[in-house]
Amino acid sequence: MVAGNGLYYPILGFASFVAFIYMSFGDFILSYHKEAKFGFVGRNGTHFVLDGGAFYINGWNSYWLMDHAVDEYSRPRIRAMLKAGANMGLTVCRTWAFNDGAYNSLQISPGQFDERVFQALDHVIAEARQHGVRLLLSLVNNLQAYGGKTQYVQWAWEEGIGLSSSNDSFFFDPSIRIYFKNYIKTVLTRRNTITGIEYRNDPTIFAWELINEPRCMSDASGDTLQDWIEEMSAFVKSIDKNHLLTVGLEGFYGPKSPKSLTVNPEAWASRLGSDFIRNSKVPYIDFASVHIYPDHWFHNQEFEDKLKYVSKWMLSHIEDGDKELKKPVMFTEFGLSNLNKDFQPSQRDRFSKTVLDIIYKSAKRNRSGAGALIWQFFVGGMEEYNDDFGIVPWQRPSTYRLITDQSCRLARIKGLSQPKEDLKELCLQKQ
């Protein structure tokens, strides 16, 4: 009014715009600033550390987050999943930071990116930060889903520069290595359009994973994959010294390891071109990764025998972390298929309890078993994206209770960083 009638409407319009922005994004801005002290997770010997204390992980896999953040109709699923995870006291979610040449592809062709999909990944990271959840981001798939190494080989072959049509040329073809290095650099130096933070400087990211379940069966000696891991891990660390790095291994022992005969599920597991000990010893690799799928590895074992094997498998790798690697060991996927003969949901609970109990006992004894991530969680209405391992955790009270109990007992271990307020409240309710 003081400015006179000529300026009244512009001022009113500007004020309305500011009010709209605040009402639309105020909660996000306030919560973003509230999480401004989000620290990087580090490593001290065989333990993850955060804010001066040990950091033990209870978490999950939702590979689909970026893909479902692209379209408006499916985007609310990201917030719903991350909020649910936080409500269960879960601290890390593993998800794909790749989609190569497929539907909703992030990388359309070598070095060419879809900004719309990159902004979807921005959204996932910003939402995770808002809910106090950290992300383990995988950079490429050994499998064909979402493009994977097959897509890189196809690109090189189509451009007439590929050395071989074999999928394993992903690991040894110099041109494909350049493709992948360009991809790594683009992702790590990406500036989030929501938070304004480059990915390499964002503590919301717990760690990077080079590749999901690498295998190079054309070279069972393991030399080809080992050389690739050494080169790519050094390249990642040359760009990003803030974040932890892991390979993404399944955990099988190579042919020269004594444990290939005593711990591997069967003889085939030592002929995949990977070697848990050798691959994890690479200096730039901060922690070892292991997967647990007894029903895929054994087809004639009884359920009780599979549980016994799970304990043997996990304890062997924790021993490796303590004595051989001197690094944390994280079980980044564990799951039990509902396609098994005579499957009962209670079996999945018993299987999960076996895994989680071993992690808890490892933490209590100050050993290297640093955490486990269940494969995999969904929200309701996503049946077409499910596999035979998918879980909507709140639909089965016993599963929900098992997971939240693990969050609380890990939080009670002496030396753990102070749990968040919502986790304190959750655990007080359980006492």
PDB file of C-alpha atoms in Angstrom, residues 122-238:
ATOM      1  CA  ASP A 122      18.746 -36.579  -7.963  1.00  0.00           C
ATOM      2  CA  HIS A 123      15.292 -37.039  -6.466  1.00  0.00           C
ATOM      3  CA  VAL A 124      16.174 -40.426  -4.943  1.00  0.00           C
ATOM      4  CA  ILE A 125      19.283 -39.023  -3.265  1.00  0.00           C
ATOM      5  CA  ALA A 126      17.457 -35.938  -1.974  1.00  0.00           C
ATOM      6  CA  GLU A 127      14.605 -38.042  -0.588  1.00  0.00           C
ATOM      7  CA  ALA A 128      17.039 -40.435   1.089  1.00  0.00           C
ATOM      8  CA  ARG A 129      18.777 -37.531   2.784  1.00  0.00           C
ATOM      9  CA  GLN A 130      15.454 -36.147   3.957  1.00  0.00           C
ATOM     10  CA  HIS A 131      14.605 -39.461   5.624  1.00  0.00           C
ATOM     11  CA  GLY A 132      18.042 -40.038   7.128  1.00  0.00           C
ATOM     12  CA  VAL A 133      18.785 -43.056   4.914  1.00  0.00           C
ATOM     13  CA  ARG A 134      22.135 -43.529   3.176  1.00  0.00           C
ATOM     14  CA  LEU A 135      22.530 -45.132  -0.247  1.00  0.00           C
ATOM     15  CA  LEU A 136      24.854 -47.799  -1.572  1.00  0.00           C
ATOM     16  CA  LEU A 137      24.901 -46.987  -5.299  1.00  0.00           C
ATOM     17  CA  SER A 138      25.859 -49.648  -7.831  1.00  0.00           C
ATOM     18  CA  LEU A 139      27.386 -48.421 -11.110  1.00  0.00           C
ATOM     19  CA  VAL A 140      26.805 -51.270 -13.594  1.00  0.00           C
ATOM     20  CA  ASN A 141      25.276 -54.733 -13.799  1.00  0.00           C
ATOM     21  CA  ASN A 142      27.077 -57.947 -14.665  1.00  0.00           C
ATOM     22  CA  LEU A 143      23.642 -59.282 -15.647  1.00  0.00           C
ATOM     23  CA  GLN A 144      21.629 -58.096 -18.648  1.00  0.00           C
ATOM     24  CA  ALA A 145      18.897 -56.403 -16.622  1.00  0.00           C
ATOM     25  CA  TYR A 146      19.026 -52.614 -17.070  1.00  0.00           C
ATOM     26  CA  GLY A 147      21.635 -52.942 -19.818  1.00  0.00           C
ATOM     27  CA  GLY A 148      24.626 -54.229 -17.926  1.00  0.00           C
ATOM     28  CA  LYS A 149      27.973 -55.191 -19.397  1.00  0.00           C
ATOM     29  CA  THR A 150      26.133 -56.714 -22.381  1.00  0.00           C
ATOM     30  CA  GLN A 151      24.978 -53.247 -23.458  1.00  0.00           C
ATOM     31  CA  TYR A 152      28.502 -51.811 -23.288  1.00  0.00           C
ATOM     32  CA  VAL A 153      29.810 -54.648 -25.457  1.00  0.00           C
ATOM     33  CA  GLN A 154      26.968 -54.128 -27.939  1.00  0.00           C
ATOM     34  CA  TRP A 155      27.726 -50.404 -28.166  1.00  0.00           C
ATOM     35  CA  ALA A 156      31.387 -51.069 -28.946  1.00  0.00           C
ATOM     36  CA  TRP A 157      30.463 -53.767 -31.472  1.00  0.00           C
ATOM     37  CA  GLU A 158      27.957 -51.491 -33.236  1.00  0.00           C
ATOM     38  CA  GLU A 159      30.546 -48.721 -33.489  1.00  0.00           C
ATOM     39  CA  GLY A 160      33.009 -51.159 -35.045  1.00  0.00           C
ATOM     40  CA  ILE A 161      35.615 -50.755 -32.314  1.00  0.00           C
ATOM     41  CA  GLY A 162      34.849 -53.789 -30.154  1.00  0.00           C
ATOM     42  CA  LEU A 163      37.542 -56.467 -29.834  1.00  0.00           C
ATOM     43  CA  SER A 164      35.032 -59.237 -29.221  1.00  0.00           C
ATOM     44  CA  SER A 165      31.291 -59.886 -29.055  1.00  0.00           C
ATOM     45  CA  SER A 166      31.819 -61.778 -25.802  1.00  0.00           C
ATOM     46  CA  ASN A 167      30.176 -60.145 -22.795  1.00  0.00           C
ATOM     47  CA  ASP A 168      33.423 -60.583 -20.890  1.00  0.00           C
ATOM     48  CA  SER A 169      35.130 -58.121 -23.225  1.00  0.00           C
ATOM     49  CA  PHE A 170      33.571 -55.513 -20.957  1.00  0.00           C
ATOM     50  CA  PHE A 171      36.465 -56.242 -18.624  1.00  0.00           C
ATOM     51  CA  PHE A 172      39.374 -56.291 -21.103  1.00  0.00           C
ATOM     52  CA  ASP A 173      38.426 -54.162 -24.142  1.00  0.00           C
ATOM     53  CA  PRO A 174      40.230 -50.767 -23.847  1.00  0.00           C
ATOM     54  CA  SER A 175      37.410 -48.928 -25.647  1.00  0.00           C
ATOM     55  CA  ILE A 176      34.803 -50.297 -23.257  1.00  0.00           C
ATOM     56  CA  ARG A 177      36.966 -49.394 -20.290  1.00  0.00           C
ATOM     57  CA  ILE A 178      36.975 -45.813 -21.581  1.00  0.00           C
ATOM     58  CA  TYR A 179      33.177 -45.938 -21.932  1.00  0.00           C
ATOM     59  CA  PHE A 180      32.834 -47.031 -18.330  1.00  0.00           C
ATOM     60  CA  LYS A 181      35.341 -44.529 -16.978  1.00  0.00           C
ATOM     61  CA  ASN A 182      33.443 -41.732 -18.701  1.00  0.00           C
ATOM     62  CA  TYR A 183      30.270 -43.026 -17.077  1.00  0.00           C
ATOM     63  CA  ILE A 184      31.898 -43.129 -13.631  1.00  0.00           C
ATOM     64  CA  LYS A 185      33.209 -39.574 -13.972  1.00  0.00           C
ATOM     65  CA  THR A 186      29.854 -38.239 -15.154  1.00  0.00           C
ATOM     66  CA  VAL A 187      27.978 -39.813 -12.233  1.00  0.00           C
ATOM     67  CA  LEU A 188      30.474 -38.949  -9.506  1.00  0.00           C
ATOM     68  CA  THR A 189      30.757 -35.311 -10.582  1.00  0.00           C
ATOM     69  CA  ARG A 190      27.018 -34.845 -11.156  1.00  0.00           C
ATOM     70  CA  ARG A 191      25.617 -31.812  -9.312  1.00  0.00           C
ATOM     71  CA  ASN A 192      22.244 -32.661  -7.810  1.00  0.00           C
ATOM     72  CA  THR A 193      19.608 -30.297  -9.223  1.00  0.00           C
ATOM     73  CA  ILE A 194      17.652 -30.420  -5.942  1.00  0.00           C
ATOM     74  CA  THR A 195      20.334 -30.163  -3.256  1.00  0.00           C
ATOM     75  CA  GLY A 196      23.046 -28.432  -5.306  1.00  0.00           C
ATOM     76  CA  ILE A 197      25.621 -30.946  -4.022  1.00  0.00           C
ATOM     77  CA  GLU A 198      27.906 -32.943  -6.311  1.00  0.00           C
ATOM     78  CA  TYR A 199      27.430 -36.660  -5.770  1.00  0.00           C
ATOM     79  CA  ARG A 200      31.069 -37.098  -4.771  1.00  0.00           C
ATOM     80  CA  ASN A 201      30.566 -34.538  -1.997  1.00  0.00           C
ATOM     81  CA  ASP A 202      27.235 -35.844  -0.708  1.00  0.00           C
ATOM     82  CA  PRO A 203      27.367 -37.885   2.533  1.00  0.00           C
ATOM     83  CA  THR A 204      23.894 -39.263   1.753  1.00  0.00           C
ATOM     84  CA  ILE A 205      25.786 -41.718  -0.419  1.00  0.00           C
ATOM     85  CA  PHE A 206      27.174 -44.392   1.894  1.00  0.00           C
ATOM     86  CA  ALA A 207      29.405 -45.996  -0.736  1.00  0.00           C
ATOM     87  CA  TRP A 208      29.868 -46.842  -4.398  1.00  0.00           C
ATOM     88  CA  GLU A 209      29.720 -50.377  -5.771  1.00  0.00           C
ATOM     89  CA  LEU A 210      31.709 -51.001  -8.954  1.00  0.00           C
ATOM     90  CA  ILE A 211      29.513 -53.740 -10.413  1.00  0.00           C
ATOM     91  CA  ASN A 212      26.700 -56.023  -9.303  1.00  0.00           C
ATOM     92  CA  GLU A 213      27.878 -59.660  -9.068  1.00  0.00           C
ATOM     93  CA  PRO A 214      30.904 -59.592 -11.415  1.00  0.00           C
ATOM     94  CA  ARG A 215      31.828 -62.784 -13.221  1.00  0.00           C
ATOM     95  CA  CYS A 216      34.390 -63.281 -15.994  1.00  0.00           C
ATOM     96  CA  MET A 217      34.008 -66.929 -16.879  1.00  0.00           C
ATOM     97  CA  SER A 218      36.255 -66.690 -19.942  1.00  0.00           C
ATOM     98  CA  ASP A 219      39.217 -66.310 -17.573  1.00  0.00           C
ATOM     99  CA  ALA A 220      38.791 -68.650 -14.610  1.00  0.00           C
ATOM    100  CA  SER A 221      42.249 -67.665 -13.325  1.00  0.00           C
ATOM    101  CA  GLY A 222      40.704 -64.377 -12.229  1.00  0.00           C
ATOM    102  CA  ASP A 223      43.466 -62.223 -13.726  1.00  0.00           C
ATOM    103  CA  THR A 224      41.181 -60.308 -16.116  1.00  0.00           C
ATOM    104  CA  LEU A 225      38.647 -59.330 -13.465  1.00  0.00           C
ATOM    105  CA  GLN A 226      41.392 -58.529 -10.963  1.00  0.00           C
ATOM    106  CA  ASP A 227      43.066 -56.143 -13.406  1.00  0.00           C
ATOM    107  CA  TRP A 228      39.718 -54.437 -14.091  1.00  0.00           C
ATOM    108  CA  ILE A 229      38.977 -54.007 -10.380  1.00  0.00           C
ATOM    109  CA  GLU A 230      42.424 -52.536  -9.745  1.00  0.00           C
ATOM    110  CA  GLU A 231      42.086 -50.030 -12.588  1.00  0.00           C
ATOM    111  CA  MET A 232      38.483 -48.986 -11.914  1.00  0.00           C
ATOM    112  CA  SER A 233      38.858 -48.704  -8.151  1.00  0.00           C
ATOM    113  CA  ALA A 234      41.893 -46.450  -8.577  1.00  0.00           C
ATOM    114  CA  PHE A 235      39.931 -44.341 -11.069  1.00  0.00           C
ATOM    115  CA  VAL A 236      36.981 -43.918  -8.694  1.00  0.00           C
ATOM    116  CA  LYS A 237      39.276 -42.862  -5.860  1.00  0.00           C
ATOM    117  CA  SER A 238      41.083 -40.373  -8.123  1.00  0.00           C
TER     118      SER A 238
END
